[in-house]
XYZ file of N, CA and C in Angstrom:
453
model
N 53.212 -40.371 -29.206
C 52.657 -39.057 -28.917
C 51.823 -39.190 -27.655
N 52.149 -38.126 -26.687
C 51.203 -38.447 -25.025
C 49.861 -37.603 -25.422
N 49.337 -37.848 -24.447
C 47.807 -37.138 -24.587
C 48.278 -35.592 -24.916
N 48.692 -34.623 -23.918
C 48.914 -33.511 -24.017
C 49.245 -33.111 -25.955
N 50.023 -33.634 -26.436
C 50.601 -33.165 -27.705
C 49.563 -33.845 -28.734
N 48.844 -34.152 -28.314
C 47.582 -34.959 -29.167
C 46.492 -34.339 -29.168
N 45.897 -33.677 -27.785
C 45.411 -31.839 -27.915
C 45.868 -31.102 -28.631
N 46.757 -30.794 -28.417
C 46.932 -29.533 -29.242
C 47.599 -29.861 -31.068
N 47.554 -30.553 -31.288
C 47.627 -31.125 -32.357
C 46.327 -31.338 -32.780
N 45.293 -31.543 -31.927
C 43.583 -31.530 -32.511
C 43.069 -30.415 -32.703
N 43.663 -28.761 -31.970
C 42.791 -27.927 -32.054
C 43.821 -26.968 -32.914
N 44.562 -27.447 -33.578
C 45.352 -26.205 -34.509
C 45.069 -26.863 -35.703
N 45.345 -26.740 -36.619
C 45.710 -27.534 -38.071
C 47.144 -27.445 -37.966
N 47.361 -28.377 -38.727
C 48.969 -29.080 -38.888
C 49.641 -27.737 -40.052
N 50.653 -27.231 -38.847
C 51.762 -25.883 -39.583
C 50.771 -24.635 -38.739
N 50.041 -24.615 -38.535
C 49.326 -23.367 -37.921
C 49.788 -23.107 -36.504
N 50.063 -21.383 -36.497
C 49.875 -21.624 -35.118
C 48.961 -20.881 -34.404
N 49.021 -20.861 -32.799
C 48.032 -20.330 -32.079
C 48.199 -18.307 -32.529
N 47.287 -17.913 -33.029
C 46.887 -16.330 -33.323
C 46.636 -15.866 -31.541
N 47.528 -14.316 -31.863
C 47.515 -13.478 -31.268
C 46.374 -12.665 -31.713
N 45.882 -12.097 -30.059
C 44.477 -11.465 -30.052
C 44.646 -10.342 -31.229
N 43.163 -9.939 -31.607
C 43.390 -8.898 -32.509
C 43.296 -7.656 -32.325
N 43.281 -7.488 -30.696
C 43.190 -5.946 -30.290
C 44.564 -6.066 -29.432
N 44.409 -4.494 -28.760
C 45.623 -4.236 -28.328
C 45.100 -3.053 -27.350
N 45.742 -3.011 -25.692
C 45.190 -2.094 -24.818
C 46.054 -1.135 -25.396
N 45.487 0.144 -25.227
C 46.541 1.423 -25.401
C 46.781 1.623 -23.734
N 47.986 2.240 -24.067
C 49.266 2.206 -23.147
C 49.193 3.834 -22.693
N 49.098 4.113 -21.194
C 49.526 5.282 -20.732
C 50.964 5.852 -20.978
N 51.380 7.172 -20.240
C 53.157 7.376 -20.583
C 53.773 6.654 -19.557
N 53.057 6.302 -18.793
C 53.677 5.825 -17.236
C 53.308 4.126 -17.309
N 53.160 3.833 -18.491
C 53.277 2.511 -18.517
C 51.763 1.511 -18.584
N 51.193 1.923 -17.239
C 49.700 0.756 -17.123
C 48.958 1.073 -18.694
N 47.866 0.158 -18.591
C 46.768 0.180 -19.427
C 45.736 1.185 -19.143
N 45.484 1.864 -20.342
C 44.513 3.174 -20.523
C 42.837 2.470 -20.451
N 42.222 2.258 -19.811
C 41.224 1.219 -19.637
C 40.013 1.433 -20.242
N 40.156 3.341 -19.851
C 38.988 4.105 -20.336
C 38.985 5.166 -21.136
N 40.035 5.016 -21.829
C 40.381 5.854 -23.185
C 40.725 7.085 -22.966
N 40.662 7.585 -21.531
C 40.861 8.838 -21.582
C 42.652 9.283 -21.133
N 42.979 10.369 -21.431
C 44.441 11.183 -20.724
C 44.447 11.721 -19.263
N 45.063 11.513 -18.548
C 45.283 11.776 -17.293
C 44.944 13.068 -17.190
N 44.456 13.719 -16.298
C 44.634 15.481 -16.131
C 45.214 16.492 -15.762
N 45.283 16.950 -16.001
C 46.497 18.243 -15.769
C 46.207 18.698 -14.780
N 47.563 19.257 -14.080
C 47.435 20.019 -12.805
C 46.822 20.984 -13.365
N 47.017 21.834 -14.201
C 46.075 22.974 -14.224
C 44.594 23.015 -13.825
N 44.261 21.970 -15.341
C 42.720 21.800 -15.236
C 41.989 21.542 -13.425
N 42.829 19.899 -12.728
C 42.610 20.261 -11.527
C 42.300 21.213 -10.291
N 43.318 22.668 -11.073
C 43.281 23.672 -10.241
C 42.183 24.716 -10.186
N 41.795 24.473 -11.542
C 40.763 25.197 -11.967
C 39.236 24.709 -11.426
N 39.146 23.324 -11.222
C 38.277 22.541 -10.662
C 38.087 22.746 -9.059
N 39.200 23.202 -8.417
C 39.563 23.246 -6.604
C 38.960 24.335 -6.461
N 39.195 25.461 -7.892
C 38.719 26.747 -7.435
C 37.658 27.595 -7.623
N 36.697 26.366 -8.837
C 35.382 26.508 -9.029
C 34.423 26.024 -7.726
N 35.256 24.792 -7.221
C 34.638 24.597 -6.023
C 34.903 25.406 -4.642
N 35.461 25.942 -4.659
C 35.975 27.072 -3.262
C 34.693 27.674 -3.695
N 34.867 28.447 -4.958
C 33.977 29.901 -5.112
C 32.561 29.485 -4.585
N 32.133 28.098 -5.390
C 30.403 27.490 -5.124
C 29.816 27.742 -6.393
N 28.560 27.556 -6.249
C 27.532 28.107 -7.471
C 27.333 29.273 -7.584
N 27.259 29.780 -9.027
C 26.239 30.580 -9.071
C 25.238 30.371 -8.651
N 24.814 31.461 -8.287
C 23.235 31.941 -7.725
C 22.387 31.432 -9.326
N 21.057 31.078 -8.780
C 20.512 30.267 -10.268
C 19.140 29.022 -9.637
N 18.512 28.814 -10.690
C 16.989 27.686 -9.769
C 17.571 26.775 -9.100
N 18.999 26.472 -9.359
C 19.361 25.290 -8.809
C 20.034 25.626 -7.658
N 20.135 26.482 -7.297
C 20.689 26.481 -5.876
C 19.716 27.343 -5.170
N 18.634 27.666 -5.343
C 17.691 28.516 -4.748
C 16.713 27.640 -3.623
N 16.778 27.974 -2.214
C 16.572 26.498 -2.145
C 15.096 26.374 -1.598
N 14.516 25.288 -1.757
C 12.616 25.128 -2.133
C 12.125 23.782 -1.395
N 10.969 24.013 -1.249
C 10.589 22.527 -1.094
C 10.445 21.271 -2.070
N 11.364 20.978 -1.659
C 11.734 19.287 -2.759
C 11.079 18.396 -2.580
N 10.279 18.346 -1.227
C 9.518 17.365 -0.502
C 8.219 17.416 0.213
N 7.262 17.914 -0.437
C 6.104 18.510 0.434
C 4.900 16.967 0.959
N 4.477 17.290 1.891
C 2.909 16.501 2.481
C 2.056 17.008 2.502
N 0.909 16.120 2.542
C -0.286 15.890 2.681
C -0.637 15.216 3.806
N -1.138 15.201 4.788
C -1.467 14.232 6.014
C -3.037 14.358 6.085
N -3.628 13.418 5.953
C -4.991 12.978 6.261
C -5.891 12.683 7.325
N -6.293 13.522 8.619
C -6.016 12.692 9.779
C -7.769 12.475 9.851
N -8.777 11.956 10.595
C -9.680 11.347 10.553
C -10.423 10.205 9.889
N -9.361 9.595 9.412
C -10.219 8.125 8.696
C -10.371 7.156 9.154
N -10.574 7.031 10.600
C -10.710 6.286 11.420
C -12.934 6.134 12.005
N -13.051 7.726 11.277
C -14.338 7.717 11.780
C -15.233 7.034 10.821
N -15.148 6.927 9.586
C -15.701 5.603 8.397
C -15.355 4.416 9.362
N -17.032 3.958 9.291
C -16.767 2.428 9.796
C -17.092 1.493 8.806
N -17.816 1.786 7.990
C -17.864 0.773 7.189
C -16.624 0.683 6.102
N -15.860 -0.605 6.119
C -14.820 -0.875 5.636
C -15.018 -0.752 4.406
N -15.978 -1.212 3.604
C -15.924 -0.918 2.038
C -15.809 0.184 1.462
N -16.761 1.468 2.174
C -16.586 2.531 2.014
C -15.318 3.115 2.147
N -14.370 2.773 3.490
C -13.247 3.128 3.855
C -12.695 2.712 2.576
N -12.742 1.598 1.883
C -11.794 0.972 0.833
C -12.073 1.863 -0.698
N -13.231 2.437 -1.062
C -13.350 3.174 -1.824
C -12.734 4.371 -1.484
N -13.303 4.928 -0.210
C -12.483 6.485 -0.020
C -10.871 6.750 -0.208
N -10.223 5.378 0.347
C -8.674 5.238 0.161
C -8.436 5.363 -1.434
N -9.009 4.741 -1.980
C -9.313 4.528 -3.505
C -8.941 6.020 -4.366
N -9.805 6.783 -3.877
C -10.291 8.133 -4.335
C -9.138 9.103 -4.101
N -8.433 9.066 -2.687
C -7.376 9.395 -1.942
C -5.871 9.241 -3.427
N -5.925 8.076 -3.546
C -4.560 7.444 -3.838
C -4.991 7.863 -5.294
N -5.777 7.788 -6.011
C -6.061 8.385 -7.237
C -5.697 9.940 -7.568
N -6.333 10.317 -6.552
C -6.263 12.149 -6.516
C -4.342 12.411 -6.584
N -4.568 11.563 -5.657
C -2.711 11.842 -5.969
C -1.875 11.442 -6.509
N -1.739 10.308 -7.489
C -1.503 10.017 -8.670
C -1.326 11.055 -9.859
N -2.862 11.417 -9.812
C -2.873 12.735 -10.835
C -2.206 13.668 -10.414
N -2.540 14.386 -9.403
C -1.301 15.553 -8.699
C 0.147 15.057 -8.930
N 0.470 14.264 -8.605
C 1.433 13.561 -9.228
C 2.416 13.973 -10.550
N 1.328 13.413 -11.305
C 2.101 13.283 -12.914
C 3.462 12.831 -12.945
N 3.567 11.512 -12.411
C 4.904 11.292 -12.719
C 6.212 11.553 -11.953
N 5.701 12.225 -10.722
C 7.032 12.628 -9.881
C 6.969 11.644 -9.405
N 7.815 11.483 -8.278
C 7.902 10.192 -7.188
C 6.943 10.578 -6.155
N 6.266 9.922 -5.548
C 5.874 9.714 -4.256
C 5.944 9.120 -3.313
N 5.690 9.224 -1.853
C 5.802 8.692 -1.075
C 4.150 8.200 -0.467
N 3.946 7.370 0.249
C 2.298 6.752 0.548
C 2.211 5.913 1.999
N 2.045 6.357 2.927
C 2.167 5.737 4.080
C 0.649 6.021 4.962
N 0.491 4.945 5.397
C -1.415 4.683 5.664
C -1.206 4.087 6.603
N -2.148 4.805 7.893
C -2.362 4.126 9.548
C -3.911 4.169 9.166
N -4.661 3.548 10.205
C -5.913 3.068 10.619
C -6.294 4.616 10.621
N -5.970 6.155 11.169
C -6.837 6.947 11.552
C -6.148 7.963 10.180
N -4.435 7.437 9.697
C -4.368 8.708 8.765
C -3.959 8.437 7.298
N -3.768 9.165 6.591
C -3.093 8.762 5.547
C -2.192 10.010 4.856
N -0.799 9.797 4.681
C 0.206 10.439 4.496
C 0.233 10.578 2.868
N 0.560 11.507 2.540
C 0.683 11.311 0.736
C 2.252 12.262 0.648
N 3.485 11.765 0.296
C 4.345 13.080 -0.116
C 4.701 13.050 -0.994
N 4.752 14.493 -2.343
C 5.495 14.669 -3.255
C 6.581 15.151 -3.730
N 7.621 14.681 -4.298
C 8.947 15.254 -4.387
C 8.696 15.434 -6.039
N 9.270 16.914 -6.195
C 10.066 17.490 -7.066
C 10.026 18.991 -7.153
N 10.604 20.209 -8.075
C 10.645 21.355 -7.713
C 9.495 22.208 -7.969
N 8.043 21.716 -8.128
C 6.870 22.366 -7.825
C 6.064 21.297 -6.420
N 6.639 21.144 -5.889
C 5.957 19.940 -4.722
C 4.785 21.030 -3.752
N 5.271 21.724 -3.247
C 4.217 22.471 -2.964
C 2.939 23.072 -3.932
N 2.876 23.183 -4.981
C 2.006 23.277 -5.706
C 1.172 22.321 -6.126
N 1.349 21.166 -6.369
C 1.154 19.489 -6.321
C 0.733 19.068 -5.315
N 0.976 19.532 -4.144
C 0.577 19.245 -2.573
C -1.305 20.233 -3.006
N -0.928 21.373 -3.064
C -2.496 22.109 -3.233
C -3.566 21.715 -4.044
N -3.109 21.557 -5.459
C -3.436 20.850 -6.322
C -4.851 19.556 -5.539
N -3.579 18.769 -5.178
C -4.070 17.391 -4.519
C -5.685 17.871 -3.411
N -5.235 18.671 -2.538
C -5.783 19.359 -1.632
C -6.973 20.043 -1.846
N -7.058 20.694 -3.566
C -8.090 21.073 -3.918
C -9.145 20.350 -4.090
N -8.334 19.283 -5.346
C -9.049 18.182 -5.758
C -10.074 17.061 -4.671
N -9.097 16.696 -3.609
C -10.088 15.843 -2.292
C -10.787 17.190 -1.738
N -11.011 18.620 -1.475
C -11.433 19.766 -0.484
C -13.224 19.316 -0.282
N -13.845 18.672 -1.659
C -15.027 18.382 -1.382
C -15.039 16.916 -0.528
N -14.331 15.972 -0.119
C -14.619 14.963 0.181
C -14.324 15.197 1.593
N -13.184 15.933 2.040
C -12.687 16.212 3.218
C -13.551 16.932 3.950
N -14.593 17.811 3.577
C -15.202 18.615 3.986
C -16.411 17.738 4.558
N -16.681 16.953 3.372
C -18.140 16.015 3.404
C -17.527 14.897 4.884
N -16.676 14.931 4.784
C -16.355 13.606 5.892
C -15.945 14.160 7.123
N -15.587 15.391 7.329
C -14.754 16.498 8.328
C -13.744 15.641 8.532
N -12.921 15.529 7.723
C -11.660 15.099 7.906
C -10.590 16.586 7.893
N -9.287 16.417 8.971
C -9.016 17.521 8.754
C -6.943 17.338 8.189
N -6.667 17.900 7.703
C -5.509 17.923 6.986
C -4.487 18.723 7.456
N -3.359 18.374 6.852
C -1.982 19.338 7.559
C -0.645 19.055 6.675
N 0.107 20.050 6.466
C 1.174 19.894 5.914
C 2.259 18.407 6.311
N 2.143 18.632 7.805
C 3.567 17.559 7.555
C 2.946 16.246 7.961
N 4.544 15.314 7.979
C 4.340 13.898 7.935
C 3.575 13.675 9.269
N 3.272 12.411 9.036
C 2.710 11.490 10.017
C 3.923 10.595 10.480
């Protein structure tokens, strides 16, 4: 007996043979393997799909179109010289907008004289004021002055 037939004679038992898997791909009409369980689609349905998309949306919140992306720009923080203070005020900054926030995404981009805050989602402008209210006493106290768009 050579090596080869001495394998496989070790990994079967004697009269056994090698088992076929216990599943089985289902089969399209056109032959390949159905991979993802589903049926091909009909020209119809297709057509119906070409011509929902010609028409567009309904009119509706979701196609009404809004600010998705509003700012905050910070511009005078260059006139704080003392750095610790600067490091608390940033502090206070990035907090305030956190809370305005709640969970949407933001954006946070910080130069030496400004600091950018933007919020995305479909009250962003309201979240932008919010924010705006909340710092209005600190901005005032520091004459820092503010503006809608980016930096």
């Amino acid at each position: 007996m050579d090596n080869a037939d001495h394998q496989s004679a070790a990994s079967f038992p004697a009269g056994a043979e090698a088992a076929a898997p216990d599943y089985t791909v289902p089969q399209r009409q056109d032959g390949w393997p159905n991979w993802l369980g589903r049926r091909p689609m009909r020209s119809s349905d297709r057509a119906q799909i070409r011509e929902a998309l010609e028409t567009g949306l309904p009119d509706g919140p979701l196609t009404v179109p809004g600010p998705f992306l509003c700012y905050l720009t910070i511009d005078g923080l260059d006139r704080v010289t003392d750095q610790r203070k600067l490091i608390r005020l940033r502090g206070r900054i990035h907090a305030a907008a956190r809370v305005a926030a709640e969970g949407c995404h933001t954006t946070y981009y910080a130069t030496d004289s400004a600091l950018t805050i933007g919020i995305q989602g479909p009250d962003a402008q309201e979240r932008v004021n919010q924010l705006r209210n909340a710092l209005s006493k600190l901005i005032a106290k520091h004459g820092w002055t503010t503006r809608d768009e980016p930096r």
